[in-house]
Tab-separated table of C-alpha atoms in Angstrom:
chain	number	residue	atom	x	y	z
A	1	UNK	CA	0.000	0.000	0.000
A	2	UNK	CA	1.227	3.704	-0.651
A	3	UNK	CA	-0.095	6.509	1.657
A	4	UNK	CA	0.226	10.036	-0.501
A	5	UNK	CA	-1.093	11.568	2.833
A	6	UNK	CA	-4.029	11.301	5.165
A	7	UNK	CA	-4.606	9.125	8.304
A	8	UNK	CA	-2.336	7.101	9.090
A	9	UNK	CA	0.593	8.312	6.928
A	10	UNK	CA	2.412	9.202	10.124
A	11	UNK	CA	2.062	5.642	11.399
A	12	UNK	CA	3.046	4.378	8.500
A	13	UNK	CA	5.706	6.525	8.166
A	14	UNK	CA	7.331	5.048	11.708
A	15	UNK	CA	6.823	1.455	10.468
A	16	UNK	CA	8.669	2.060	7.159
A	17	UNK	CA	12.070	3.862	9.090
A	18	UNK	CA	12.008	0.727	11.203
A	19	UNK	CA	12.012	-1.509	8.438
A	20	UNK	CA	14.550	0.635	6.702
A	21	UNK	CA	12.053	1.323	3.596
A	22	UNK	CA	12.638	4.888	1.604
A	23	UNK	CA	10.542	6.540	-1.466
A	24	UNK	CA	9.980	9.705	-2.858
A	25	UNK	CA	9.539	12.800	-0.319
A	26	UNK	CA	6.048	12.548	1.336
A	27	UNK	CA	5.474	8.893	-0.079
A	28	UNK	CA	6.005	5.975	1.833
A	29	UNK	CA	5.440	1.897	0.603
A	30	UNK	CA	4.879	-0.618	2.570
A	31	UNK	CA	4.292	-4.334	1.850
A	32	UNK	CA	1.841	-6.681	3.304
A	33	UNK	CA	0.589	-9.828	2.748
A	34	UNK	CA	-2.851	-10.523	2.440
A	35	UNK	CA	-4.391	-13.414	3.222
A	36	UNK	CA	-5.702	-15.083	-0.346
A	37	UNK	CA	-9.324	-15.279	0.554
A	38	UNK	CA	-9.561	-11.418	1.814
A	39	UNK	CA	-11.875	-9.405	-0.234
A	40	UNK	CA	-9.076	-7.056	-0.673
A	41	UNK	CA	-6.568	-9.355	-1.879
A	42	UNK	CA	-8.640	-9.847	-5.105
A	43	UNK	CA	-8.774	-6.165	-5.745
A	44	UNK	CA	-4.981	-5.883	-5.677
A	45	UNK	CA	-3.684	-4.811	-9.704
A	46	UNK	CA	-0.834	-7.464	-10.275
A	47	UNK	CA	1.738	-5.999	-12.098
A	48	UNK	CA	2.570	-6.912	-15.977
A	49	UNK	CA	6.036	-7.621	-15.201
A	50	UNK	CA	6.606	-10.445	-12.775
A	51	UNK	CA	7.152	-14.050	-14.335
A	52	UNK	CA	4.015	-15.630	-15.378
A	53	UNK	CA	3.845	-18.172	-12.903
A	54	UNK	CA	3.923	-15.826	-10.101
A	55	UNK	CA	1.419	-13.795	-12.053
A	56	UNK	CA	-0.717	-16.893	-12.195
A	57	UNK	CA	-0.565	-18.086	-9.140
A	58	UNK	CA	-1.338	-14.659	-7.987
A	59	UNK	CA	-3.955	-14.085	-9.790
A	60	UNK	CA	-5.843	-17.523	-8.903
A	61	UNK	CA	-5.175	-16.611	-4.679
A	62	UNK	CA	-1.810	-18.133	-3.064
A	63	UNK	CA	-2.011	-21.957	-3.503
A	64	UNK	CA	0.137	-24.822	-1.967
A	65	UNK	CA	1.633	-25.146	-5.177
A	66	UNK	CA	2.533	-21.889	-5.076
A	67	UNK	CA	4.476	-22.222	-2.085
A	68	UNK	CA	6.036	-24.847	-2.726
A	69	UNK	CA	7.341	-23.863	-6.008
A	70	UNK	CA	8.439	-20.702	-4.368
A	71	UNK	CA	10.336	-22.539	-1.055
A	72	UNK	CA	11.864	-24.970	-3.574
A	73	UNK	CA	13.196	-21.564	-6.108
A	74	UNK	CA	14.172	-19.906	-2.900
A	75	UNK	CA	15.621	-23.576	-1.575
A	76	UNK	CA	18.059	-23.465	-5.196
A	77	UNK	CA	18.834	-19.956	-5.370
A	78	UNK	CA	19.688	-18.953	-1.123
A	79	UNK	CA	21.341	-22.078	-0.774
A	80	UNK	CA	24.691	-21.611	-2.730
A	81	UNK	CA	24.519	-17.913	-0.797
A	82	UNK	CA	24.253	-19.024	2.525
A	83	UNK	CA	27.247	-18.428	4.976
A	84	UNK	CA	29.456	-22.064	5.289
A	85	UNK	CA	27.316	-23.582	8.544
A	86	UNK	CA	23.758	-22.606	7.991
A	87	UNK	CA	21.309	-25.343	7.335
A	88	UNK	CA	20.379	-25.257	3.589
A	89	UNK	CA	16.870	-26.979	4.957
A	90	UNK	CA	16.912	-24.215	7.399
A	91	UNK	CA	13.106	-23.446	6.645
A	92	UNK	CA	11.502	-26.695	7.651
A	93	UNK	CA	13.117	-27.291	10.504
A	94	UNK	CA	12.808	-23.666	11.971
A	95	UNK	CA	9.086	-23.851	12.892
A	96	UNK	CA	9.864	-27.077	15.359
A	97	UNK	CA	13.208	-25.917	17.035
A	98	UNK	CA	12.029	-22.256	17.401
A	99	UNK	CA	8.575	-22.165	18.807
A	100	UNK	CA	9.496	-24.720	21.569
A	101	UNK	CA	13.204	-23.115	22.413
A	102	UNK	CA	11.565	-19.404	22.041
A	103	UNK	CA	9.098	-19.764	24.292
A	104	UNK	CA	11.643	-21.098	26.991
A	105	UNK	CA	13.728	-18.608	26.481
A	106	UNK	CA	11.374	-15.521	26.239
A	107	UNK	CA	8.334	-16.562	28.796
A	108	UNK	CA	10.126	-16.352	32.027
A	109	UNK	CA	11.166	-12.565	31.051
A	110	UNK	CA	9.053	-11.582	28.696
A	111	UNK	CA	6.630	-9.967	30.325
A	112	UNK	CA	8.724	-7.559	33.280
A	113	UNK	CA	11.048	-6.850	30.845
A	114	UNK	CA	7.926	-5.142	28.605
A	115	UNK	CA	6.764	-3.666	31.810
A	116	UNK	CA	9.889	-2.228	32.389
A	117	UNK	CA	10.990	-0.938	29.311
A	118	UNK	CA	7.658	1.276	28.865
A	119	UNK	CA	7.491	4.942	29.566
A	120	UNK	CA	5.924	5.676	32.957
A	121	UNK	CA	3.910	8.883	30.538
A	122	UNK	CA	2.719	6.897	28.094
A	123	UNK	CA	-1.077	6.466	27.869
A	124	UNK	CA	-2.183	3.022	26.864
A	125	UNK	CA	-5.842	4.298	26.295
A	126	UNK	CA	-4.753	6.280	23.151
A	127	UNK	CA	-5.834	5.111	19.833
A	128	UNK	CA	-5.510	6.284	16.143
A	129	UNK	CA	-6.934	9.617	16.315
A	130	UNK	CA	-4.914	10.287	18.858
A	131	UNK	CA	-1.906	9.060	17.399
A	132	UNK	CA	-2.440	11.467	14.615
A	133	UNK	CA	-3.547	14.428	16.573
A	134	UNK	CA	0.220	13.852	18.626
A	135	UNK	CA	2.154	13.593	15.150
């Protein structure tokens, strides 16, 4: 999506200097992805120049198919690029080992170290409006 201006330009704004995005002064992109049976997602213009099986599979909603023809491309082309160590199978095993080992590691602290790290002034009632009135 590209905000030209308007609510929520500010907020978008933030998220794109955290990701490191830039564009033309006073336009900011962002990329999302949709879910393939969102109403939105079928109203999205698909460009003229990606590859045709992209295009297709785009077109048609994301499929398994289109996954795995994607993680299998992605599989060929990373895997000579990845530093000597790393797993070249690194994306089906990562679901198992991380979720387990995260939640280990992060649930003990998670939560006082949130609680700690937020301003004492900030108001947790504040919502978009507000955010915009502030910027």
């Amino acid at each position: 999506m590209t905000a030209r201006g308007g609510r929520g330009l500010n907020i978008i704004t933030s998220l794109a200097e955290d990701w490191g995005v830039r564009d033309d002064i006073g336009e900011v992109t962002v990329w999302a992805l949709l879910p393939p049976d969102d109403d939105f997602a079928h109203r999205v213009t698909i460009p003229s120049d990606i590859s045709p099986d992209l295009g297709a599979g785009l077109a048609s909603g994301l499929r398994p198919s289109l996954d795995a023809n994607l993680e299998t491309n992605l599989g060929a082309n990373l895997g000579p690029h990845l530093e000597a160590g790393l797993d070249p199978n690194l994306g089906t095993n990562l679901g198992a080992n991380l979720g387990t080992n995260l939640e280990a590691n992060l649930g003990s602290n998670l939560g006082s170290n949130i609680e700690a790290n937020i301003d004492p002034d900030f108001d947790r009632e504040l919502d978009f409006a507000d955010l915009d009135e502030l910027a």
